[in-house]
Every structure is written in structure tokens, then in C-alpha cells.
Amino acid sequence: MKTAIFSTHRFEKDYLLQANLQKHELKLLEVQLNKTTMALAQGCKAVSIFVNDDASAEVLHELKNQGVEFLALRSAGYNHVDLAEAKKINIRVARVPDYSPYAVAEHAVALMLALNRKLIRAHNRVRELNFTLDGLVGFDMHGKTTGLIGTGKIGSVLAKIMNGFGCKIIATDLVENKELIDKYNVEYVDCETLCAASEIISLHLPLTPKTKHIINKKCIDKMKQGAMLINTSRGALINTRDVIDGLKSGRIGYLGIDVYEEEGGLFFEDHSEDILQDDVIARLMSFNNVLITSHQAFLTSTALENIARTTIHNLGCFEKNIPCENELSI
Ligand code: NAI
């Protein structure tokens, strides 16, 4: 089946070709799917997209006019797809629901440790032959309270890791996970209590109208002075301007983000020759207690293999017209 793969990154190309084994005719495109590139899907029955591609109503309509009937997301999150419109015009959509919760949870821990132990600063100092330690004081994770907002696949892996550090874990979710309560002493509380009681707060929620800006001035004002905030989920879970105020006041003592509200058109691209136009991320980058990675939490070989394999599987299900367990419905 002829399939246009938008946003094909060099890091995933070999995994896709390997998983495909020439089953489908893949048209590998480096560009993102959006209003200006959608015509490139001409002649394809399926399209595959990544996290920052545009699958809004207008784009979906154009794809449908070109004969596209299936959208294979190479991601778990689907906040960038107008699912209601896809259903209306009969474009089926499937995702990769759990390619590796470990990859994302472990990246959250990498951000925590790098921030806490000031590894970037320490590394830069040592490279300049400055072996002093002033300004590098961290804190023991052991005994601290970690607040997990969302204990689905990724949040529950992180609960287990943080339990290994000897942290007390509190969490908030629509659904309580009994295994976490019984085996890892996780205590479920409401979001405000979590913000007030945690030294480390980590977000593991999908982006929905209900979760947008779940971290805002109101909950930042309740946080402990110097709390650490980690976001590896979706940028718009936090109100970035409120977080900047929290950093300026010292209420937020550390910020580690792998995602950013306005990351589209910025992350995954080389802008090293450009003049940065985004003043908000520029302000974030000016803090020495902020660590930003560009949506790489998923980026392990295990996850890439799983993403590629599941995407090819999803395409196969559609082609053979058999039920697909990864298909999204509303
Ligand atoms: P999941 O679906 O397994 O877990 C999400 C949890 O959030 C569920 O337990 C659900 O009950 C809870 N939840 C949903 N709405 C809520 C609300 N309003 N209040 C409280 N709890 C709510 O998802 P998973 O696999 O753990 O992924 C979490 C997020 O991580 C994804 O939605 C995605 O945005 C992000 N992600 C980021 C990646 C990266 O590379 N940075 C890679 C993969 C996922």
C-alpha cells in the first residue's frame, strides 16, 4: 500500500525500512504534514505522521480528497489530530499506544538528576579546567516527596523508579492504580494537595481541554519554595508564562522540560543559523536552573523499533481490513 511518511527523521528511517521489509510502498518525506505540504500525499492510501504534524480538519479534508483513508500516528499522543473530523469523513486513525513507557520515565529521571546535581554546569566547568564545587550543591532524592500527575503507563513506571530512590510518592489521576498503592506505597491525593506537598512534580497526562494548563499560577503559588517541575508529556500542560514567573520568584527551583507549548516549527529542526523569534523560550533558556531537551524522551532504540513495528502492523491491519487494536475512536 502506498503510504506517505511525513516528518521522517534520520534517526528513525532505518527502523521503518527494517520493519516494513518492503511490505508497503513507503514515500519517506522529511517535511511535516501541514497545509503547504499536504499535496505530497497524492496517490497514497495511507499517511503516517509524527507529534508536531498538522492533522487539523482542513488538512484531513484535503488528504481525503486525495484518496487517503488511513492515518498512522507514530506517537502515543494524538492531541494534534482532529479525531471528530477524521471520523466524520471516514479516515481511520491508529497510534502506537505504548512503545516504551520506560524510555520516557527514564528521561524524566535523567532531567531530575541532571538538574538536581547540576551536571550540565559541572561538565562545562570541568571542560574549562575549573574544578571548584561552589554552586553545585544538590539534594538527596531519598526521603523526598515526588508528586506524579498521571499514573498511566509512563507515570506508573516512574512511580516504581522513584520508589527505588526511596522517595515518598503521591499521585493524582482519574483512576487509582491499586498495584502502585499496594506495592509502592503510592498515596492518591488531589492535584492541589500534590502541588503543595511535593519537592518534585512530574507530569504524565495526555493533553486535553481538561488538562491544558493544569500547572498554572494557582497551583504554582501552592508549591513548596524551590520545587522541581518536570514535564515530558505535552508542553501545553503547563502555562509557560506562569512558570517563568514561578522561576523568577524562586517558587520553582528547577524546571526540566522535554516539551514546550510552542515547540512546533522549533523542535526536531536545526535553527542554529536563525535568529530566535520566540521570546518565551528565550527567557526560559536564560535561567541556569532550567533544562530543556527537544522532545527526545521517547528516543531509545527499543522505542524506535517498537514505533516502527507497530506502525507497519497498523498499516497492515488497515490494508487487510482486519480489526486493529491500536485504532482510535471517539
Ligand atoms: P496513559 O494514557 O497510559 O496515562 C495517562 C494517565 O493520565 C491515565 O492514567 C489517565 O487516567 C490520566 N488522566 C487523563 N486525564 C486526566 C485528568 N484530567 N486528570 C487526572 N488524570 C488524568 O499515557 P502514557 O503512555 O503514560 O503517556 C502520558 C503522556 O506522555 C502522553 O499523553 C503523551 O502526551 C506523553 N508522551 C511523551 C513522550 C515524549 O517523548 N516526550 C513520548 C510518549 C508519550
Short mmCIF file of C-alpha atoms and ligand atoms in Angstrom, two decimals:
data_model
loop_
_atom_site.label_atom_id
_atom_site.label_comp_id
_atom_site.label_asym_id
_atom_site.label_seq_id
_atom_site.Cartn_x
_atom_site.Cartn_y
_atom_site.Cartn_z
CA MET A 1 0.00 0.00 0.00
CA LYS A 2 1.38 3.39 -0.95
CA THR A 3 1.96 5.39 2.22
CA ALA A 4 3.35 8.89 2.70
CA ILE A 5 5.51 9.04 5.82
CA PHE A 6 5.68 12.70 6.85
CA SER A 7 8.33 14.07 9.25
CA THR A 8 10.67 11.15 8.58
CA HIS A 9 13.69 11.79 10.75
CA ARG A 10 17.10 10.33 10.02
CA PHE A 11 17.08 8.65 13.43
CA GLU A 12 14.00 6.54 12.55
CA LYS A 13 14.43 5.86 8.82
CA ASP A 14 16.34 2.59 9.13
CA TYR A 15 13.94 1.30 11.78
CA LEU A 16 10.98 1.98 9.47
CA LEU A 17 12.61 0.32 6.46
CA GLN A 18 13.63 -2.66 8.58
CA ALA A 19 10.12 -3.13 9.99
CA ASN A 20 8.49 -2.65 6.61
CA LEU A 21 10.55 -5.25 4.72
CA GLN A 22 9.05 -3.84 1.52
CA LYS A 23 5.50 -4.77 2.56
CA HIS A 24 4.29 -1.26 1.77
CA GLU A 25 5.48 1.32 -0.71
CA LEU A 26 6.76 3.97 1.68
CA LYS A 27 7.20 7.51 0.45
CA LEU A 28 9.62 8.92 3.01
CA LEU A 29 9.20 12.68 3.34
CA GLU A 30 11.29 14.85 5.63
CA VAL A 31 8.75 17.68 5.69
CA GLN A 32 5.99 17.95 8.26
CA LEU A 33 2.40 17.45 7.21
CA ASN A 34 0.65 20.80 7.05
CA LYS A 35 -1.43 22.93 4.69
CA THR A 36 1.50 23.62 2.40
CA THR A 37 2.79 20.04 2.18
CA MET A 38 -0.45 18.02 2.17
CA ALA A 39 -0.43 17.71 -1.62
CA LEU A 40 2.59 15.40 -1.29
CA ALA A 41 0.24 12.62 -0.18
CA GLN A 42 -1.27 12.48 -3.69
CA GLY A 43 -1.72 8.87 -4.77
CA CYS A 44 -1.28 7.45 -1.25
CA LYS A 45 -3.96 5.47 0.54
CA ALA A 46 -2.36 5.98 3.93
CA VAL A 47 -0.36 8.70 5.64
CA SER A 48 1.87 8.44 8.70
CA ILE A 49 2.66 11.43 10.90
CA PHE A 50 4.67 12.39 13.98
CA VAL A 51 3.91 14.56 17.03
CA ASN A 52 4.10 18.05 15.53
CA ASP A 53 2.40 17.40 12.20
CA ASP A 54 -0.87 19.18 11.50
CA ALA A 55 -3.86 16.86 11.22
CA SER A 56 -6.48 19.58 11.58
CA ALA A 57 -9.86 19.43 9.81
CA GLU A 58 -8.65 21.34 6.74
CA VAL A 59 -5.64 19.07 6.23
CA LEU A 60 -7.71 15.92 6.79
CA HIS A 61 -10.25 17.06 4.19
CA GLU A 62 -7.54 17.62 1.61
CA LEU A 63 -6.00 14.22 2.37
CA LYS A 64 -9.40 12.61 1.95
CA ASN A 65 -9.85 14.36 -1.42
CA GLN A 66 -6.54 12.86 -2.47
CA GLY A 67 -7.76 9.36 -1.60
CA VAL A 68 -6.19 8.94 1.86
CA GLU A 69 -8.23 6.64 4.11
CA PHE A 70 -5.87 5.83 6.95
CA LEU A 71 -3.71 7.89 9.30
CA ALA A 72 -0.97 6.01 11.16
CA LEU A 73 0.41 8.06 14.05
CA ARG A 74 3.98 7.29 15.04
CA SER A 75 3.19 8.55 18.53
CA ALA A 76 1.13 7.73 21.60
CA GLY A 77 -0.29 11.26 21.96
CA TYR A 78 -2.98 12.31 19.47
CA ASN A 79 -3.82 15.87 20.57
CA HIS A 80 -2.65 17.08 17.13
CA VAL A 81 -5.37 15.14 15.27
CA ASP A 82 -8.95 16.31 14.81
CA LEU A 83 -10.42 12.89 15.58
CA ALA A 84 -14.04 14.02 15.32
CA GLU A 85 -13.44 15.33 11.81
CA ALA A 86 -11.49 12.18 10.83
CA LYS A 87 -14.47 10.08 11.92
CA LYS A 88 -16.91 12.31 10.05
CA ILE A 89 -15.06 11.96 6.75
CA ASN A 90 -14.18 8.32 7.38
CA ILE A 91 -10.43 8.48 7.77
CA ARG A 92 -9.41 5.79 10.25
CA VAL A 93 -6.67 6.68 12.74
CA ALA A 94 -4.34 4.38 14.66
CA ARG A 95 -1.50 5.20 17.05
CA VAL A 96 1.37 3.49 18.86
CA PRO A 97 -0.02 3.41 22.39
CA ASP A 98 2.90 2.09 24.41
CA TYR A 99 6.16 1.79 22.53
CA SER A 100 8.23 2.21 25.66
CA PRO A 101 6.97 3.82 28.85
CA TYR A 102 10.46 3.10 30.23
CA ALA A 103 12.12 5.41 27.70
CA VAL A 104 10.01 8.40 28.77
CA ALA A 105 10.08 7.66 32.52
CA GLU A 106 13.87 7.21 32.41
CA HIS A 107 14.27 10.52 30.56
CA ALA A 108 12.21 12.22 33.28
CA VAL A 109 14.68 10.81 35.81
CA ALA A 110 17.61 11.99 33.66
CA LEU A 111 16.19 15.52 33.78
CA MET A 112 15.68 15.30 37.55
CA LEU A 113 19.21 14.12 38.25
CA ALA A 114 20.89 16.48 35.81
CA LEU A 115 19.04 19.44 37.35
CA ASN A 116 19.47 18.36 40.94
CA ARG A 117 23.20 17.57 40.66
CA LYS A 118 23.81 20.44 38.20
CA LEU A 119 25.53 18.11 35.75
CA ILE A 120 25.50 20.49 32.77
CA ARG A 121 27.15 23.25 34.78
CA ALA A 122 29.63 20.82 36.32
CA HIS A 123 30.54 19.39 32.91
CA ASN A 124 31.07 22.85 31.40
CA ARG A 125 33.22 23.87 34.35
CA VAL A 126 35.43 20.80 34.21
CA ARG A 127 35.99 21.31 30.47
CA GLU A 128 37.34 24.75 31.33
CA LEU A 129 39.65 23.20 33.92
CA ASN A 130 37.60 24.76 36.71
CA PHE A 131 37.38 22.02 39.30
CA THR A 132 35.64 24.03 42.03
CA LEU A 133 32.35 22.90 43.54
CA ASP A 134 30.71 26.12 44.68
CA GLY A 135 27.20 26.44 43.29
CA LEU A 136 26.88 22.72 42.61
CA VAL A 137 25.15 21.64 45.82
CA GLY A 138 22.28 19.21 45.17
CA PHE A 139 19.85 17.34 47.41
CA ASP A 140 19.32 13.69 48.31
CA MET A 141 16.35 12.32 46.38
CA HIS A 142 15.95 9.73 49.12
CA GLY A 143 13.19 10.70 51.53
CA LYS A 144 11.81 13.48 49.32
CA THR A 145 8.20 13.57 48.14
CA THR A 146 7.62 13.03 44.43
CA GLY A 147 4.21 14.03 43.08
CA LEU A 148 3.11 12.25 39.91
CA ILE A 149 0.33 13.90 37.95
CA GLY A 150 -0.89 10.94 35.90
CA THR A 151 -0.14 7.33 36.75
CA GLY A 152 -0.91 5.63 33.44
CA LYS A 153 1.77 3.65 31.63
CA ILE A 154 4.61 6.18 31.99
CA GLY A 155 3.64 7.57 35.39
CA SER A 156 3.45 4.10 36.91
CA VAL A 157 6.92 3.15 35.61
CA LEU A 158 8.22 6.38 37.12
CA ALA A 159 6.50 5.57 40.44
CA LYS A 160 8.47 2.33 40.58
CA ILE A 161 11.76 4.06 39.77
CA MET A 162 11.18 6.80 42.36
CA ASN A 163 10.26 4.14 44.89
CA GLY A 164 13.73 2.70 44.22
CA PHE A 165 15.24 6.08 45.12
CA GLY A 166 13.46 5.92 48.48
CA CYS A 167 11.06 8.76 47.68
CA LYS A 168 7.61 9.09 49.19
CA ILE A 169 5.24 9.07 46.23
CA ILE A 170 1.93 10.88 46.00
CA ALA A 171 -0.13 10.93 42.83
CA THR A 172 -3.23 12.24 41.19
CA ASP A 173 -5.19 10.54 38.40
CA LEU A 174 -8.78 9.94 37.36
CA VAL A 175 -8.18 6.25 38.03
CA GLU A 176 -6.23 4.92 41.01
CA ASN A 177 -3.73 2.17 40.30
CA LYS A 178 -4.09 -0.46 43.03
CA GLU A 179 -0.73 -2.08 42.31
CA LEU A 180 1.01 1.24 42.97
CA ILE A 181 -0.87 1.68 46.24
CA ASP A 182 -0.23 -1.87 47.45
CA LYS A 183 3.35 -2.41 46.31
CA TYR A 184 4.88 1.07 46.14
CA ASN A 185 3.01 2.92 48.90
CA VAL A 186 1.66 5.46 46.44
CA GLU A 187 -0.92 7.72 48.03
CA TYR A 188 -3.56 9.34 45.80
CA VAL A 189 -4.39 12.97 46.60
CA ASP A 190 -5.98 15.85 44.69
CA CYS A 191 -3.85 17.99 42.40
CA GLU A 192 -3.65 20.97 44.79
CA THR A 193 -2.51 18.80 47.70
CA LEU A 194 0.07 17.20 45.43
CA CYS A 195 1.47 20.57 44.35
CA ALA A 196 1.67 21.75 47.96
CA ALA A 197 3.37 18.62 49.32
CA SER A 198 5.92 17.66 46.65
CA GLU A 199 9.59 18.51 46.28
CA ILE A 200 9.50 17.01 42.77
CA ILE A 201 6.44 17.18 40.49
CA SER A 202 6.34 15.21 37.24
CA LEU A 203 3.59 15.36 34.61
CA HIS A 204 2.36 12.23 32.81
CA LEU A 205 -1.01 13.18 31.35
CA PRO A 206 -2.40 13.46 27.85
CA LEU A 207 -3.12 16.99 26.63
CA THR A 208 -6.89 17.50 26.59
CA PRO A 209 -9.10 20.56 27.11
CA LYS A 210 -9.32 19.47 30.79
CA THR A 211 -5.56 19.10 31.32
CA LYS A 212 -4.42 22.18 29.36
CA HIS A 213 -2.51 24.50 31.73
CA ILE A 214 -3.07 22.15 34.65
CA ILE A 215 0.11 23.75 36.01
CA ASN A 216 -0.80 27.41 36.36
CA LYS A 217 -0.30 30.33 38.74
CA LYS A 218 -2.83 28.95 41.22
CA CYS A 219 -1.00 25.66 41.72
CA ILE A 220 2.47 27.21 41.41
CA ASP A 221 1.58 29.56 44.30
CA LYS A 222 0.82 26.48 46.40
CA MET A 223 4.15 24.74 45.63
CA LYS A 224 6.95 24.40 48.13
CA GLN A 225 9.64 27.03 47.73
CA GLY A 226 12.24 25.66 45.29
CA ALA A 227 10.14 22.74 44.00
CA MET A 228 11.27 20.85 40.91
CA LEU A 229 8.87 20.64 37.96
CA ILE A 230 9.38 18.06 35.20
CA ASN A 231 7.29 17.87 32.02
CA THR A 232 7.88 15.10 29.50
CA SER A 233 4.24 14.90 28.37
CA ARG A 234 2.93 17.83 26.34
CA GLY A 235 4.03 21.46 26.52
CA ALA A 236 0.59 22.97 26.99
CA LEU A 237 0.06 21.08 30.25
CA ILE A 238 1.92 23.99 31.79
CA ASN A 239 1.20 27.67 31.42
CA THR A 240 4.72 28.67 30.42
CA ARG A 241 4.37 32.34 31.36
CA ASP A 242 3.16 31.40 34.86
CA VAL A 243 6.09 29.01 35.17
CA ILE A 244 8.50 31.80 34.19
CA ASP A 245 7.03 33.92 36.99
CA GLY A 246 7.45 30.95 39.33
CA LEU A 247 11.11 30.64 38.32
CA LYS A 248 11.68 34.37 38.82
CA SER A 249 10.22 34.26 42.33
CA GLY A 250 12.17 31.11 43.21
CA ARG A 251 8.97 29.17 43.92
CA ILE A 252 10.05 26.81 41.15
CA GLY A 253 13.67 25.92 41.90
CA TYR A 254 14.23 23.62 38.94
CA LEU A 255 12.44 23.14 35.63
CA GLY A 256 13.08 20.20 33.30
CA ILE A 257 11.06 20.11 30.12
CA ASP A 258 11.17 17.84 27.10
CA VAL A 259 8.12 19.50 25.58
CA TYR A 260 7.13 23.11 25.06
CA GLU A 261 3.80 24.77 24.27
CA GLU A 262 5.13 26.33 21.06
CA GLU A 263 7.54 23.57 20.07
CA GLY A 264 6.01 23.12 16.59
CA GLY A 265 8.33 24.60 13.97
CA LEU A 266 11.19 24.68 16.50
CA PHE A 267 11.83 21.24 17.96
CA PHE A 268 13.29 18.50 15.72
CA GLU A 269 14.82 21.18 13.45
CA ASP A 270 18.23 22.83 13.19
CA HIS A 271 17.76 26.56 13.80
CA SER A 272 21.39 27.21 14.67
CA GLU A 273 21.74 29.72 11.81
CA ASP A 274 18.50 31.58 12.64
CA ILE A 275 17.57 34.43 14.94
CA LEU A 276 15.35 33.04 17.67
CA GLN A 277 11.94 34.67 17.39
CA ASP A 278 10.30 33.03 20.40
CA ASP A 279 10.86 35.32 23.41
CA VAL A 280 9.24 32.89 25.83
CA ILE A 281 11.65 30.02 25.20
CA ALA A 282 14.48 32.57 25.07
CA ARG A 283 13.55 33.66 28.61
CA LEU A 284 13.35 30.04 29.74
CA MET A 285 16.82 29.37 28.37
CA SER A 286 18.20 32.31 30.35
CA PHE A 287 17.65 30.53 33.69
CA ASN A 288 20.52 28.36 34.90
CA ASN A 289 18.06 26.08 36.72
CA VAL A 290 16.14 25.19 33.56
CA LEU A 291 17.00 22.21 31.40
CA ILE A 292 15.31 21.80 28.02
CA THR A 293 15.50 18.84 25.69
CA SER A 294 13.69 18.88 22.37
CA HIS A 295 11.08 16.14 22.67
CA GLN A 296 13.56 13.30 22.90
CA ALA A 297 12.18 11.37 25.88
CA PHE A 298 10.97 8.60 23.56
CA LEU A 299 14.29 8.40 21.72
CA THR A 300 15.73 4.98 22.55
CA SER A 301 16.47 2.16 20.13
CA THR A 302 13.85 -0.02 21.85
CA ALA A 303 11.17 2.65 21.42
CA LEU A 304 12.11 3.32 17.77
CA GLU A 305 11.92 -0.40 16.97
CA ASN A 306 8.51 -0.61 18.63
CA ILE A 307 7.18 2.53 16.94
CA ALA A 308 8.27 1.25 13.51
CA ARG A 309 6.96 -2.27 14.08
CA THR A 310 3.57 -1.11 15.39
CA THR A 311 3.16 1.48 12.62
CA ILE A 312 3.77 -1.17 9.95
CA HIS A 313 1.41 -3.51 11.82
CA ASN A 314 -1.29 -0.80 11.90
CA LEU A 315 -0.89 -0.18 8.16
CA GLY A 316 -1.16 -3.93 7.55
CA CYS A 317 -4.39 -4.20 9.55
CA PHE A 318 -5.93 -1.40 7.52
CA GLU A 319 -4.78 -2.86 4.21
CA LYS A 320 -6.18 -6.29 5.06
CA ASN A 321 -9.32 -4.73 6.56
CA ILE A 322 -8.91 -6.55 9.88
CA PRO A 323 -9.59 -5.01 13.31
CA CYS A 324 -6.69 -3.01 14.70
CA GLU A 325 -6.25 -2.84 18.49
CA ASN A 326 -4.45 0.50 18.14
CA GLU A 327 -7.23 2.25 16.27
CA LEU A 328 -8.61 5.39 17.92
CA SER A 329 -12.29 6.02 18.22
CA ILE A 330 -14.18 8.86 19.85
P1 NAI B 1 -1.59 6.83 29.61
O1 NAI B 1 -2.82 7.02 28.82
O2 NAI B 1 -1.13 5.45 29.89
O3 NAI B 1 -1.74 7.60 31.01
C1 NAI B 1 -2.31 8.87 31.15
C2 NAI B 1 -2.95 8.95 32.51
O4 NAI B 1 -3.50 10.26 32.67
C3 NAI B 1 -4.11 7.95 32.70
O5 NAI B 1 -3.91 7.17 33.86
C4 NAI B 1 -5.36 8.84 32.81
O6 NAI B 1 -6.33 8.32 33.69
C5 NAI B 1 -4.75 10.13 33.35
N1 NAI B 1 -5.57 11.30 33.08
C6 NAI B 1 -6.13 11.67 31.90
N2 NAI B 1 -6.81 12.82 32.05
C7 NAI B 1 -6.68 13.18 33.35
C8 NAI B 1 -7.17 14.27 34.13
N3 NAI B 1 -7.92 15.23 33.58
N4 NAI B 1 -6.82 14.32 35.44
C9 NAI B 1 -6.06 13.35 36.01
N5 NAI B 1 -5.58 12.28 35.31
C10 NAI B 1 -5.89 12.20 34.02
O7 NAI B 1 -0.47 7.67 28.86
P2 NAI B 1 1.10 7.47 28.95
O8 NAI B 1 1.54 6.43 27.96
O9 NAI B 1 1.52 7.32 30.35
O10 NAI B 1 1.62 8.87 28.37
C11 NAI B 1 1.39 10.08 29.04
C12 NAI B 1 1.70 11.21 28.09
O11 NAI B 1 3.11 11.25 27.82
C13 NAI B 1 1.09 11.05 26.68
O12 NAI B 1 -0.23 11.50 26.64
C14 NAI B 1 1.99 11.86 25.82
O13 NAI B 1 1.46 13.17 25.72
C15 NAI B 1 3.31 11.91 26.59
N6 NAI B 1 4.41 11.27 25.87
C16 NAI B 1 5.56 11.99 25.67
C17 NAI B 1 6.63 11.43 25.01
C18 NAI B 1 7.92 12.19 24.81
O14 NAI B 1 8.77 11.75 24.01
N7 NAI B 1 8.15 13.30 25.47
C19 NAI B 1 6.55 10.08 24.48
C20 NAI B 1 5.33 9.37 24.80
C21 NAI B 1 4.30 9.97 25.47
#
